[in-house]
Amino acid sequence: QVQLVESGGGLVQAGGSLRLSCAASGSIFSINGMGWYRQAPGNQRELVASISRGGNAKYADSVKGRFSISRDNAKNTVYLQMNSLKPEDTAVYYCNADVVTTARALLGVWGQGTLVTVSS
């Protein structure tokens, strides 16, 4: 019905940058909030950044000043620009979207996850 496809993960050295992308497709009427979460081995999934349809963004304290979330509503895509990466940023990153379907149902949809590894 609705799918999120992520890309951009990989291996990067500490201090480097990476940009994640997440594109939604399917029976979409509109998308409200979108966000990025991450989960390191043995840890709980945590919110990294979120953005409203109007562009209001919020960040976890651990990434403020380093990460930037943005979206392109015409493309149903959300991005996460990650700068000054640290080893502790290593995790599987998941995209999330609150989607209003063409049937006017509200669905919370998750991407498959993309691995980000930051080496020292």
PDB file of C-alpha atoms in Angstrom:
ATOM      1  CA  GLN A   1       0.000   0.000   0.000  1.00  0.00           C
ATOM      2  CA  VAL A   2       2.682   2.491   1.101  1.00  0.00           C
ATOM      3  CA  GLN A   3       6.410   1.877   1.056  1.00  0.00           C
ATOM      4  CA  LEU A   4       9.470   3.789   2.233  1.00  0.00           C
ATOM      5  CA  VAL A   5      12.766   3.144   0.484  1.00  0.00           C
ATOM      6  CA  GLU A   6      15.962   4.372   2.128  1.00  0.00           C
ATOM      7  CA  SER A   7      19.389   4.966   0.659  1.00  0.00           C
ATOM      8  CA  GLY A   8      22.676   6.625   1.515  1.00  0.00           C
ATOM      9  CA  GLY A   9      24.023   4.526   4.358  1.00  0.00           C
ATOM     10  CA  GLY A  10      27.563   3.259   4.417  1.00  0.00           C
ATOM     11  CA  LEU A  11      30.975   3.485   6.018  1.00  0.00           C
ATOM     12  CA  VAL A  12      32.478   6.871   6.790  1.00  0.00           C
ATOM     13  CA  GLN A  13      35.369   8.125   8.885  1.00  0.00           C
ATOM     14  CA  ALA A  14      34.845  10.218  11.987  1.00  0.00           C
ATOM     15  CA  GLY A  15      34.401  13.851  11.060  1.00  0.00           C
ATOM     16  CA  GLY A  16      32.951  12.969   7.694  1.00  0.00           C
ATOM     17  CA  SER A  17      29.503  13.502   6.236  1.00  0.00           C
ATOM     18  CA  LEU A  18      26.728  11.375   4.854  1.00  0.00           C
ATOM     19  CA  ARG A  19      23.281  12.078   3.446  1.00  0.00           C
ATOM     20  CA  LEU A  20      20.394   9.678   3.860  1.00  0.00           C
ATOM     21  CA  SER A  21      17.338   9.721   1.629  1.00  0.00           C
ATOM     22  CA  CYS A  22      13.926   8.160   2.081  1.00  0.00           C
ATOM     23  CA  ALA A  23      11.279   8.141  -0.625  1.00  0.00           C
ATOM     24  CA  ALA A  24       7.663   7.190  -0.046  1.00  0.00           C
ATOM     25  CA  SER A  25       5.481   5.631  -2.702  1.00  0.00           C
ATOM     26  CA  GLY A  26       2.118   3.946  -3.018  1.00  0.00           C
ATOM     27  CA  SER A  27      -1.426   5.010  -2.262  1.00  0.00           C
ATOM     28  CA  ILE A  28      -0.498   8.367  -0.784  1.00  0.00           C
ATOM     29  CA  PHE A  29      -2.831  11.285  -0.394  1.00  0.00           C
ATOM     30  CA  SER A  30      -0.446  13.312   1.728  1.00  0.00           C
ATOM     31  CA  ILE A  31       2.293  12.893   4.317  1.00  0.00           C
ATOM     32  CA  ASN A  32       2.225  14.638   7.653  1.00  0.00           C
ATOM     33  CA  GLY A  33       5.267  14.226   9.885  1.00  0.00           C
ATOM     34  CA  MET A  34       8.405  12.426   8.760  1.00  0.00           C
ATOM     35  CA  GLY A  35      11.405  11.454  10.803  1.00  0.00           C
ATOM     36  CA  TRP A  36      14.608   9.531  11.218  1.00  0.00           C
ATOM     37  CA  TYR A  37      15.281   7.060  13.999  1.00  0.00           C
ATOM     38  CA  ARG A  38      18.335   4.999  14.787  1.00  0.00           C
ATOM     39  CA  GLN A  39      19.116   1.829  16.680  1.00  0.00           C
ATOM     40  CA  ALA A  40      22.536   0.647  17.742  1.00  0.00           C
ATOM     41  CA  PRO A  41      23.141  -2.995  18.718  1.00  0.00           C
ATOM     42  CA  GLY A  42      21.715  -3.676  22.160  1.00  0.00           C
ATOM     43  CA  ASN A  43      20.019  -0.279  22.308  1.00  0.00           C
ATOM     44  CA  GLN A  44      16.461   0.897  21.893  1.00  0.00           C
ATOM     45  CA  ARG A  45      15.362   2.738  18.814  1.00  0.00           C
ATOM     46  CA  GLU A  46      15.606   6.486  19.349  1.00  0.00           C
ATOM     47  CA  LEU A  47      14.333   9.522  17.505  1.00  0.00           C
ATOM     48  CA  VAL A  48      17.085  11.436  15.748  1.00  0.00           C
ATOM     49  CA  ALA A  49      15.133  14.129  13.934  1.00  0.00           C
ATOM     50  CA  SER A  50      11.612  14.878  12.806  1.00  0.00           C
ATOM     51  CA  ILE A  51      10.023  17.359  10.445  1.00  0.00           C
ATOM     52  CA  SER A  52       6.467  18.495   9.904  1.00  0.00           C
ATOM     53  CA  ARG A  53       4.856  18.948   6.526  1.00  0.00           C
ATOM     54  CA  GLY A  54       5.426  22.678   6.885  1.00  0.00           C
ATOM     55  CA  GLY A  55       9.131  22.209   7.568  1.00  0.00           C
ATOM     56  CA  ASN A  56       9.356  22.584  11.343  1.00  0.00           C
ATOM     57  CA  ALA A  57      12.255  20.425  12.481  1.00  0.00           C
ATOM     58  CA  LYS A  58      13.277  18.968  15.832  1.00  0.00           C
ATOM     59  CA  TYR A  59      16.452  17.149  16.803  1.00  0.00           C
ATOM     60  CA  ALA A  60      17.789  14.930  19.511  1.00  0.00           C
ATOM     61  CA  ASP A  61      20.272  16.758  21.716  1.00  0.00           C
ATOM     62  CA  SER A  62      23.028  14.395  20.642  1.00  0.00           C
ATOM     63  CA  VAL A  63      22.848  15.517  17.007  1.00  0.00           C
ATOM     64  CA  LYS A  64      21.939  19.194  17.291  1.00  0.00           C
ATOM     65  CA  GLY A  65      24.253  21.351  15.247  1.00  0.00           C
ATOM     66  CA  ARG A  66      25.529  18.371  13.265  1.00  0.00           C
ATOM     67  CA  PHE A  67      22.495  16.860  11.544  1.00  0.00           C
ATOM     68  CA  SER A  68      19.892  18.551   9.396  1.00  0.00           C
ATOM     69  CA  ILE A  69      16.561  17.116   8.284  1.00  0.00           C
ATOM     70  CA  SER A  70      14.705  18.350   5.215  1.00  0.00           C
ATOM     71  CA  ARG A  71      11.936  17.196   2.911  1.00  0.00           C
ATOM     72  CA  ASP A  72      10.654  17.596  -0.608  1.00  0.00           C
ATOM     73  CA  ASN A  73       6.890  17.248  -0.488  1.00  0.00           C
ATOM     74  CA  ALA A  74       6.575  17.091  -4.265  1.00  0.00           C
ATOM     75  CA  LYS A  75       8.808  14.006  -4.258  1.00  0.00           C
ATOM     76  CA  ASN A  76       7.483  12.516  -0.994  1.00  0.00           C
ATOM     77  CA  THR A  77      11.076  12.358   0.158  1.00  0.00           C
ATOM     78  CA  VAL A  78      12.835  13.163   3.419  1.00  0.00           C
ATOM     79  CA  TYR A  79      16.577  13.641   3.839  1.00  0.00           C
ATOM     80  CA  LEU A  80      19.007  13.555   6.717  1.00  0.00           C
ATOM     81  CA  GLN A  81      22.267  15.410   6.220  1.00  0.00           C
ATOM     82  CA  MET A  82      24.790  14.145   8.761  1.00  0.00           C
ATOM     83  CA  ASN A  83      27.953  16.155   9.333  1.00  0.00           C
ATOM     84  CA  SER A  84      30.814  15.858  11.807  1.00  0.00           C
ATOM     85  CA  LEU A  85      29.991  12.212  12.308  1.00  0.00           C
ATOM     86  CA  LYS A  86      31.170  10.443  15.435  1.00  0.00           C
ATOM     87  CA  PRO A  87      31.657   6.737  16.153  1.00  0.00           C
ATOM     88  CA  GLU A  88      28.693   6.894  18.515  1.00  0.00           C
ATOM     89  CA  ASP A  89      26.486   7.754  15.535  1.00  0.00           C
ATOM     90  CA  THR A  90      26.979   4.203  14.285  1.00  0.00           C
ATOM     91  CA  ALA A  91      23.566   2.573  14.034  1.00  0.00           C
ATOM     92  CA  VAL A  92      20.876   1.355  11.712  1.00  0.00           C
ATOM     93  CA  TYR A  93      18.885   4.381  10.641  1.00  0.00           C
ATOM     94  CA  TYR A  94      15.170   4.055   9.947  1.00  0.00           C
ATOM     95  CA  CYS A  95      12.869   6.410   8.121  1.00  0.00           C
ATOM     96  CA  ASN A  96       9.333   6.934   9.373  1.00  0.00           C
ATOM     97  CA  ALA A  97       6.355   8.722   7.856  1.00  0.00           C
ATOM     98  CA  ASP A  98       2.815   9.467   8.958  1.00  0.00           C
ATOM     99  CA  VAL A  99       0.934   8.888   5.729  1.00  0.00           C
ATOM    100  CA  VAL A 100      -2.621   9.788   4.847  1.00  0.00           C
ATOM    101  CA  THR A 101      -3.669   7.229   2.268  1.00  0.00           C
ATOM    102  CA  THR A 102      -5.959   7.858  -0.660  1.00  0.00           C
ATOM    103  CA  ALA A 103      -8.635   6.201   1.457  1.00  0.00           C
ATOM    104  CA  ARG A 104      -7.953   8.899   4.091  1.00  0.00           C
ATOM    105  CA  ALA A 105      -6.528   6.500   6.637  1.00  0.00           C
ATOM    106  CA  LEU A 106      -3.541   7.560   8.741  1.00  0.00           C
ATOM    107  CA  LEU A 107      -0.700   5.042   8.684  1.00  0.00           C
ATOM    108  CA  GLY A 108       2.624   5.002  10.425  1.00  0.00           C
ATOM    109  CA  VAL A 109       5.086   3.537   7.918  1.00  0.00           C
ATOM    110  CA  TRP A 110       8.691   2.444   8.447  1.00  0.00           C
ATOM    111  CA  GLY A 111      11.557   1.976   6.052  1.00  0.00           C
ATOM    112  CA  GLN A 112      13.720  -1.129   6.044  1.00  0.00           C
ATOM    113  CA  GLY A 113      16.679   0.580   7.690  1.00  0.00           C
ATOM    114  CA  THR A 114      20.098   1.552   6.392  1.00  0.00           C
ATOM    115  CA  LEU A 115      23.364   0.944   8.232  1.00  0.00           C
ATOM    116  CA  VAL A 116      25.654   3.841   9.035  1.00  0.00           C
ATOM    117  CA  THR A 117      29.089   2.942  10.357  1.00  0.00           C
ATOM    118  CA  VAL A 118      31.457   5.649  11.560  1.00  0.00           C
ATOM    119  CA  SER A 119      35.054   4.581  12.050  1.00  0.00           C
ATOM    120  CA  SER A 120      37.650   6.337  14.172  1.00  0.00           C
TER     121      SER A 120
END
